[in-house]
PDB file of C-alpha atoms in Angstrom:
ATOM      1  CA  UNK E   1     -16.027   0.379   0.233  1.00 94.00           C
ATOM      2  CA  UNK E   2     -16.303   2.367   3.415  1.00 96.00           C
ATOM      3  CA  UNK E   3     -13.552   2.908   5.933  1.00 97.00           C
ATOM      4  CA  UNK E   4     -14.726   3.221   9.559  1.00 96.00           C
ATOM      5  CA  UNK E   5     -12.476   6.110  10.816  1.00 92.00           C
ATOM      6  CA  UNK E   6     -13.208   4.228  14.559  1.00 94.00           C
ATOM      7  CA  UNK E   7     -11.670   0.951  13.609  1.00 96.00           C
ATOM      8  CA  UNK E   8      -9.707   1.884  10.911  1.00 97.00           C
ATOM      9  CA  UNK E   9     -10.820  -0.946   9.021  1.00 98.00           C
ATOM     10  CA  UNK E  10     -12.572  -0.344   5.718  1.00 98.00           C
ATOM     11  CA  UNK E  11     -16.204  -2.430   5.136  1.00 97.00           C
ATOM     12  CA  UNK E  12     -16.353  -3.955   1.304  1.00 96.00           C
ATOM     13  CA  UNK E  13     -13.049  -4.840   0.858  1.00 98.00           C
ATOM     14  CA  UNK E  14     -11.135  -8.263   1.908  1.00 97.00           C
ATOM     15  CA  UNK E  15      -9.596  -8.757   5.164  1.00 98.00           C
ATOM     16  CA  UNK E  16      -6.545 -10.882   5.286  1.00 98.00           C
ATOM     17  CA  UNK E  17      -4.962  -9.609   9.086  1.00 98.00           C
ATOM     18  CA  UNK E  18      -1.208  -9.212   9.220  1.00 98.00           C
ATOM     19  CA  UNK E  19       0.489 -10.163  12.442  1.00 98.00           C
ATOM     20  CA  UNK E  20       3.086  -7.628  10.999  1.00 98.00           C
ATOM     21  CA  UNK E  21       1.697  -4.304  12.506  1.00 98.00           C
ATOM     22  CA  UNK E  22       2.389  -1.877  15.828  1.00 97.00           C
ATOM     23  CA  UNK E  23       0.985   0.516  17.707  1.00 96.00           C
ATOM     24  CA  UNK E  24       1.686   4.116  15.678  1.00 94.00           C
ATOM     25  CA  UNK E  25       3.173   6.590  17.908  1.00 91.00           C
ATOM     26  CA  UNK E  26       0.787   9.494  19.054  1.00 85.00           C
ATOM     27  CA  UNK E  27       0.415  12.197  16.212  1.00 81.00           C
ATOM     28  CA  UNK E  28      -1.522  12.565  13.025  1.00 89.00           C
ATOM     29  CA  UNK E  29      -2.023  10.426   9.816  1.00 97.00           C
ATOM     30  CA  UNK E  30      -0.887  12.801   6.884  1.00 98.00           C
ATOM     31  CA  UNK E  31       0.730  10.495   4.035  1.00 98.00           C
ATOM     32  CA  UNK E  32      -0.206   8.153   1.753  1.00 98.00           C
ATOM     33  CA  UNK E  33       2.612   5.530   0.390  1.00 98.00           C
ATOM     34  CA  UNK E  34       2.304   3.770  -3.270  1.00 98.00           C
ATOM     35  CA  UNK E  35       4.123   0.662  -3.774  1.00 98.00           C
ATOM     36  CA  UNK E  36       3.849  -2.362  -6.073  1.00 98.00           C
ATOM     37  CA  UNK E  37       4.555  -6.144  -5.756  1.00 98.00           C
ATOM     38  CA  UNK E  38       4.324  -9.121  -6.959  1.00 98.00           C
ATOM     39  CA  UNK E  39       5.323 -12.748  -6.141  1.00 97.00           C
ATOM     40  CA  UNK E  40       7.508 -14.037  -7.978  1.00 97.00           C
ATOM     41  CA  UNK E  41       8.012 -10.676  -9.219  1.00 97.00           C
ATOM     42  CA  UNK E  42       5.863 -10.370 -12.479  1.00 97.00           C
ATOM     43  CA  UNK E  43       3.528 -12.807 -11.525  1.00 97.00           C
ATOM     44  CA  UNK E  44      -0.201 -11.892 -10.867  1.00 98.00           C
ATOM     45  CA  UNK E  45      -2.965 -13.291  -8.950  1.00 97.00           C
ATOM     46  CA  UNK E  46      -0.775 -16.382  -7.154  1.00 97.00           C
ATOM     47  CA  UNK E  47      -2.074 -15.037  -3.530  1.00 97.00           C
ATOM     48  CA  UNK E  48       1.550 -14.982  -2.617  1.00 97.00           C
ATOM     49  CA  UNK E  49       2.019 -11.419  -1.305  1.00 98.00           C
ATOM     50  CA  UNK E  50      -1.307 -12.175   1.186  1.00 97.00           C
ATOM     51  CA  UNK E  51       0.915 -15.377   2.517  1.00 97.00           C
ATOM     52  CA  UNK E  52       4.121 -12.935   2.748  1.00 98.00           C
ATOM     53  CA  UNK E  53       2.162 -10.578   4.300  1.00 98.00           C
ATOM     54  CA  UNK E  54       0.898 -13.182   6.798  1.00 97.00           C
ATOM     55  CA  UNK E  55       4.117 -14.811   7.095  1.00 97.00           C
ATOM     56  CA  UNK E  56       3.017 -18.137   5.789  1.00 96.00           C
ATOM     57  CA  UNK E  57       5.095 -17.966   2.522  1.00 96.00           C
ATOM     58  CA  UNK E  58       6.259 -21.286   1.503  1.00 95.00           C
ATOM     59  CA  UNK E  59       9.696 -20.460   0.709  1.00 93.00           C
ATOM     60  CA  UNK E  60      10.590 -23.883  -1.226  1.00 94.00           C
ATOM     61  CA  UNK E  61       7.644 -22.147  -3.791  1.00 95.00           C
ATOM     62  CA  UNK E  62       9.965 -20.477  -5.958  1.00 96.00           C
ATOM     63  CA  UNK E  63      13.978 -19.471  -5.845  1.00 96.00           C
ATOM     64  CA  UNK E  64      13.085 -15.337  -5.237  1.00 97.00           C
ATOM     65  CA  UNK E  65      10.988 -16.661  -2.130  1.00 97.00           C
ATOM     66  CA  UNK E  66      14.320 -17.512  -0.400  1.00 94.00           C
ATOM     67  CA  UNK E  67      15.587 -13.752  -0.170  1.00 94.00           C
ATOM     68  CA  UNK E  68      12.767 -12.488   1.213  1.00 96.00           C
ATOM     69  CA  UNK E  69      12.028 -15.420   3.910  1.00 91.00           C
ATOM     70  CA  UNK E  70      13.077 -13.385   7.048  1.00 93.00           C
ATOM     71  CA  UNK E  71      11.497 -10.347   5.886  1.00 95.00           C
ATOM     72  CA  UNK E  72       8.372  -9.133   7.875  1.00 96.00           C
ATOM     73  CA  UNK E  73       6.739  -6.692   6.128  1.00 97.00           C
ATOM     74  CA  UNK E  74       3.040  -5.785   5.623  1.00 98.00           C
ATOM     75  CA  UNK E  75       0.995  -2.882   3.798  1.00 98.00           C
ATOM     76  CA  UNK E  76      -2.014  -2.003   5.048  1.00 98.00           C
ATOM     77  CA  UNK E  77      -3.965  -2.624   1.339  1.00 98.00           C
ATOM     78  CA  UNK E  78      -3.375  -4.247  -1.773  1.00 98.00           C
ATOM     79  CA  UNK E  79      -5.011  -3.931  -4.869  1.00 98.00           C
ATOM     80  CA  UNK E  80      -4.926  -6.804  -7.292  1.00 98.00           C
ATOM     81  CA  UNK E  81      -5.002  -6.451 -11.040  1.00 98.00           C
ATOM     82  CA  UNK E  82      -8.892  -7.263 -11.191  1.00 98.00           C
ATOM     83  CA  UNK E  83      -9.270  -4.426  -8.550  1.00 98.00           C
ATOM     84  CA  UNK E  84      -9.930  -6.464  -5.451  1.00 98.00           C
ATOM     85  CA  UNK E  85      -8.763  -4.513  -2.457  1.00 98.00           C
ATOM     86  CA  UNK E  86      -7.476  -6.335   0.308  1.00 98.00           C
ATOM     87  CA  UNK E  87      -6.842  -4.819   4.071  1.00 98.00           C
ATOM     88  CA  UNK E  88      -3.787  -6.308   6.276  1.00 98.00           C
ATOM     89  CA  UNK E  89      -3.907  -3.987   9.234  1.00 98.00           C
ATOM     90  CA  UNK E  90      -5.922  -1.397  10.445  1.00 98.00           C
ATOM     91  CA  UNK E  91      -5.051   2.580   8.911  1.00 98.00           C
ATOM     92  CA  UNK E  92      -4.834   3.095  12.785  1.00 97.00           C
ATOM     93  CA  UNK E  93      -1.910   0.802  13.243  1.00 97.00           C
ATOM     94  CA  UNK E  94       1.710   1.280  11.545  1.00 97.00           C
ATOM     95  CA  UNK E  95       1.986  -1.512   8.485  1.00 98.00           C
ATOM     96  CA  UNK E  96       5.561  -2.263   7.902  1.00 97.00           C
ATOM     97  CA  UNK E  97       5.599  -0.890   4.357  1.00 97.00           C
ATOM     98  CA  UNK E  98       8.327   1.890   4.458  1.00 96.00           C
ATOM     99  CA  UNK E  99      11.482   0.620   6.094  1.00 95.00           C
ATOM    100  CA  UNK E 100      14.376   3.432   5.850  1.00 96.00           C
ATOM    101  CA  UNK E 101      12.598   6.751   5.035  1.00 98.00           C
ATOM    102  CA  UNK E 102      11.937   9.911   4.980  1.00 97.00           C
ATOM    103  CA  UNK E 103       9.427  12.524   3.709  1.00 98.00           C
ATOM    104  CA  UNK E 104       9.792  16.425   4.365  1.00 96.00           C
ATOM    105  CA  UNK E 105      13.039  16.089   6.447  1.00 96.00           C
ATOM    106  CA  UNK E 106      10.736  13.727   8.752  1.00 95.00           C
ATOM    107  CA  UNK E 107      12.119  10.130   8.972  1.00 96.00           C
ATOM    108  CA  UNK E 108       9.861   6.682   9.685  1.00 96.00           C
ATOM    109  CA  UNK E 109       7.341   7.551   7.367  1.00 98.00           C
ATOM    110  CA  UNK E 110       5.546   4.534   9.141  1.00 98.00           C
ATOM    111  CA  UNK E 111       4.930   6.238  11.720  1.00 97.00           C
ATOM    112  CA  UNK E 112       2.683   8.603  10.044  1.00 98.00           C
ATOM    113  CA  UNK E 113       1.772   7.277   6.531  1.00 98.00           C
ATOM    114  CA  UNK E 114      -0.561   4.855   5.142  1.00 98.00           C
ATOM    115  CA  UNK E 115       0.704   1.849   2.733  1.00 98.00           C
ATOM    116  CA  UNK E 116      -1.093   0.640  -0.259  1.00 98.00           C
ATOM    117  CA  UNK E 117       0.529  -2.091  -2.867  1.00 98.00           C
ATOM    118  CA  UNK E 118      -0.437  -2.448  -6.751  1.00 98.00           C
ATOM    119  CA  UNK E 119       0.022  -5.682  -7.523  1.00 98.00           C
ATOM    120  CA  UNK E 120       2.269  -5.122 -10.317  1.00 98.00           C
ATOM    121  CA  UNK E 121       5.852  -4.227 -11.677  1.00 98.00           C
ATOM    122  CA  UNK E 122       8.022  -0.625 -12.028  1.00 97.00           C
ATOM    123  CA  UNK E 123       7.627  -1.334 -16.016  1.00 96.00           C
ATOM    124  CA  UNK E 124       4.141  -3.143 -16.760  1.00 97.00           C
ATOM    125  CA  UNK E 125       1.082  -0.616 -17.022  1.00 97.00           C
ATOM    126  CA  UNK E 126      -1.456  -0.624 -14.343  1.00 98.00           C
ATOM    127  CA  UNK E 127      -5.188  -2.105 -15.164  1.00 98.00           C
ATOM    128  CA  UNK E 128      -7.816   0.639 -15.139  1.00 98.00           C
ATOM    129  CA  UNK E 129      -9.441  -1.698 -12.322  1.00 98.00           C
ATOM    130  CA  UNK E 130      -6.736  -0.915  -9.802  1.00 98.00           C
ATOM    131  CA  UNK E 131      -7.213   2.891 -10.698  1.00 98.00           C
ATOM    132  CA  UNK E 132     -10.409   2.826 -10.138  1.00 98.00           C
ATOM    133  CA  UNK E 133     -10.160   1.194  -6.750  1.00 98.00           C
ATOM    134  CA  UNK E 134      -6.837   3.364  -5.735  1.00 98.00           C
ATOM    135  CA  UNK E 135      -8.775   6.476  -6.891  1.00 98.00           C
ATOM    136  CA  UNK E 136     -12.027   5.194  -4.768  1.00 97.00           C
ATOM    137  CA  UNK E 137      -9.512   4.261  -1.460  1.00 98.00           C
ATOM    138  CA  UNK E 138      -7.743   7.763  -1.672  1.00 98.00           C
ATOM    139  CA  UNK E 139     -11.019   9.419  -1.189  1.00 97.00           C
ATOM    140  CA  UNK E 140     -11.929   7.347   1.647  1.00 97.00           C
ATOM    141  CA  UNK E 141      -8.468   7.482   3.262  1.00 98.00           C
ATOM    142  CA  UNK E 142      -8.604  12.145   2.170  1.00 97.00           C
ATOM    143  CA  UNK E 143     -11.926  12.014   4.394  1.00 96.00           C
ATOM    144  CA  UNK E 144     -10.887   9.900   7.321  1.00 96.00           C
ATOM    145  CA  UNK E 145      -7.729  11.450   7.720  1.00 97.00           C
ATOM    146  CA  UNK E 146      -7.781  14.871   6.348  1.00 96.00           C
ATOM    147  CA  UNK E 147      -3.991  15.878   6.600  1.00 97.00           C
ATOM    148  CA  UNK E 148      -3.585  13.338   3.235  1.00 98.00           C
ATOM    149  CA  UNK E 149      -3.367  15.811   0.423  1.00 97.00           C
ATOM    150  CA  UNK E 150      -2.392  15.930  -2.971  1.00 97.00           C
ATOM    151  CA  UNK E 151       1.062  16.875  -1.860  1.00 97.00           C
ATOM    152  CA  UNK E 152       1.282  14.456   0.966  1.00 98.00           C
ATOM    153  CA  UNK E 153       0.667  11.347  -1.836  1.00 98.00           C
ATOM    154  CA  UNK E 154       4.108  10.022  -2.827  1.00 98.00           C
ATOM    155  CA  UNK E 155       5.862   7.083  -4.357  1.00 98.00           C
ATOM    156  CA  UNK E 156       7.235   4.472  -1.985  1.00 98.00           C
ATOM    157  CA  UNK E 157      10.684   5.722  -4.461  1.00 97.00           C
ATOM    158  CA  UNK E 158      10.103   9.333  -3.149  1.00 97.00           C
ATOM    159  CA  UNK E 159      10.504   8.371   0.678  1.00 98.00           C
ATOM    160  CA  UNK E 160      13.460   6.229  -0.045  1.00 97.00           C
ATOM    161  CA  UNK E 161      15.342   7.529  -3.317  1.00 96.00           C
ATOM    162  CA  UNK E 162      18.228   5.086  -4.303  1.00 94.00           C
ATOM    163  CA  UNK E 163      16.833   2.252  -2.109  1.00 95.00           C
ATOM    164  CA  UNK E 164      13.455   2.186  -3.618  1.00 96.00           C
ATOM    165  CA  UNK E 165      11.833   2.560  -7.160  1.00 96.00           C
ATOM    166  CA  UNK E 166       8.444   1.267  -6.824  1.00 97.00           C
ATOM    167  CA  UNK E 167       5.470   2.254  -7.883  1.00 98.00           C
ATOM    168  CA  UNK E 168       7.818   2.984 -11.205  1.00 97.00           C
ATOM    169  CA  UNK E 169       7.994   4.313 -14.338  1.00 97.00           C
ATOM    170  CA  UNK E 170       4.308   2.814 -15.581  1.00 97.00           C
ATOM    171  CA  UNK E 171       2.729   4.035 -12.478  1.00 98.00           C
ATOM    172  CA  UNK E 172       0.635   7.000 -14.013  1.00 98.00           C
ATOM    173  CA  UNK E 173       0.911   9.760 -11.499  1.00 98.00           C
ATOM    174  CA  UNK E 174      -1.097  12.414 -13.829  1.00 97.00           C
ATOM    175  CA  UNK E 175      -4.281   9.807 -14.141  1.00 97.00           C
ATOM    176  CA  UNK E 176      -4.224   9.149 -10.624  1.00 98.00           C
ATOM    177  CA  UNK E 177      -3.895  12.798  -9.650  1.00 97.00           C
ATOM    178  CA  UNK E 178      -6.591  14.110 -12.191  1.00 96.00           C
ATOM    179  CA  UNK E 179      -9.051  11.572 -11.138  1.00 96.00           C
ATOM    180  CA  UNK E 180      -8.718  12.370  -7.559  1.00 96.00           C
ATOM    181  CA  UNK E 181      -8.893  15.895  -8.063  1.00 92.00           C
ATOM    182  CA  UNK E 182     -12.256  15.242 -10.765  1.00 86.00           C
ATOM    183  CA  UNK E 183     -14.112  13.738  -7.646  1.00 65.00           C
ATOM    184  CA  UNK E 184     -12.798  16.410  -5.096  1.00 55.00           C
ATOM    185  CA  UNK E 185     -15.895  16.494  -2.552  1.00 45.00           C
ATOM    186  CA  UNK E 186     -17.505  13.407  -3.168  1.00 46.00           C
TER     187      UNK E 186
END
């Protein structure tokens, strides 16, 4: 994969456009989001969250699907269990990922953050496919947008404590963070 800082679009992965994206207000890029989902929660590979994210869910699907019908949300990747990334809106844009938040005393985390969902749960382990493809977006998204440090890499739960708890308890931060920092200056 290779994101093109100019479009903000990465080249390799899937591209399943979002209609649920603005304009980002002037200012930098500087933090990266983890999240999971699935739909119906615990349930892999049904190409559900693509349809949310596209707002072409057939709500009559499944009971959880009503709850969520109104929502419009989007990320701007997702990376399946088998390690397929998908892109939903350019790293340019703002993704709807982060609703109420705040990071560093510095609210709408939108604004200046990138999203990116595991497909997966708060309590079922991640594959090593989606680590390796996580581990392989961070670097693109570190040398694109330089301001996205080790610090500036949080938990969607860490922008919106008590509302949030994804990526969860099997997310594992020290993997992730040791294989980012293994491949520093790739």
């Amino acid at each position: 994969m290779q994101l093109d800082p100019a479009s903000g679009w990465c080249d390799g992965v899937r591209h399943c456009p979002s209609p649920n994206f603005n304009a980002r207000p002037e200012g930098e890029i500087s933090l990266l989001v983890i999240h999971n989902i699935s739909l119906p929660p615990a349930q892999f590979s049904t190409g559900k969250v693509q349809e949310f994210f596209q707002n072409r869910l057939d709500v009559t699907q499944h009971p959880y699907f009503a709850g969520i019908a109104d929502l419009r949300v989007s990320a701007h990747f997702l990376i399946e269990r088998d390690g397929v990334v998908t892109q939903f809106v350019s790293c340019l844009d703002r993704a709807w990922h982060a609703g109420v938040s705040c990071f560093e005393g510095r609210e709408t985390c939108n604004d200046f953050s990138i999203g990116i969902e595991l497909e997966g749960t708060d309590d079922l382990p991640f594959t090593d496919a989606q680590y390796a493809a996580l581990v392989c977006l961070t670097w693109q998204l570190q040398a694109a947008f330089r301001a996205i440090t080790l610090p500036r890499i949080c938990g969607h739960s860490d922008i919106a404590p008590g509302r949030k708890t994804d990526p969860g308890p099997a997310f594992d931060w020290a993997r992730y963070r040791a294989a980012l920092t293994e491949g520093e200056g790739q």
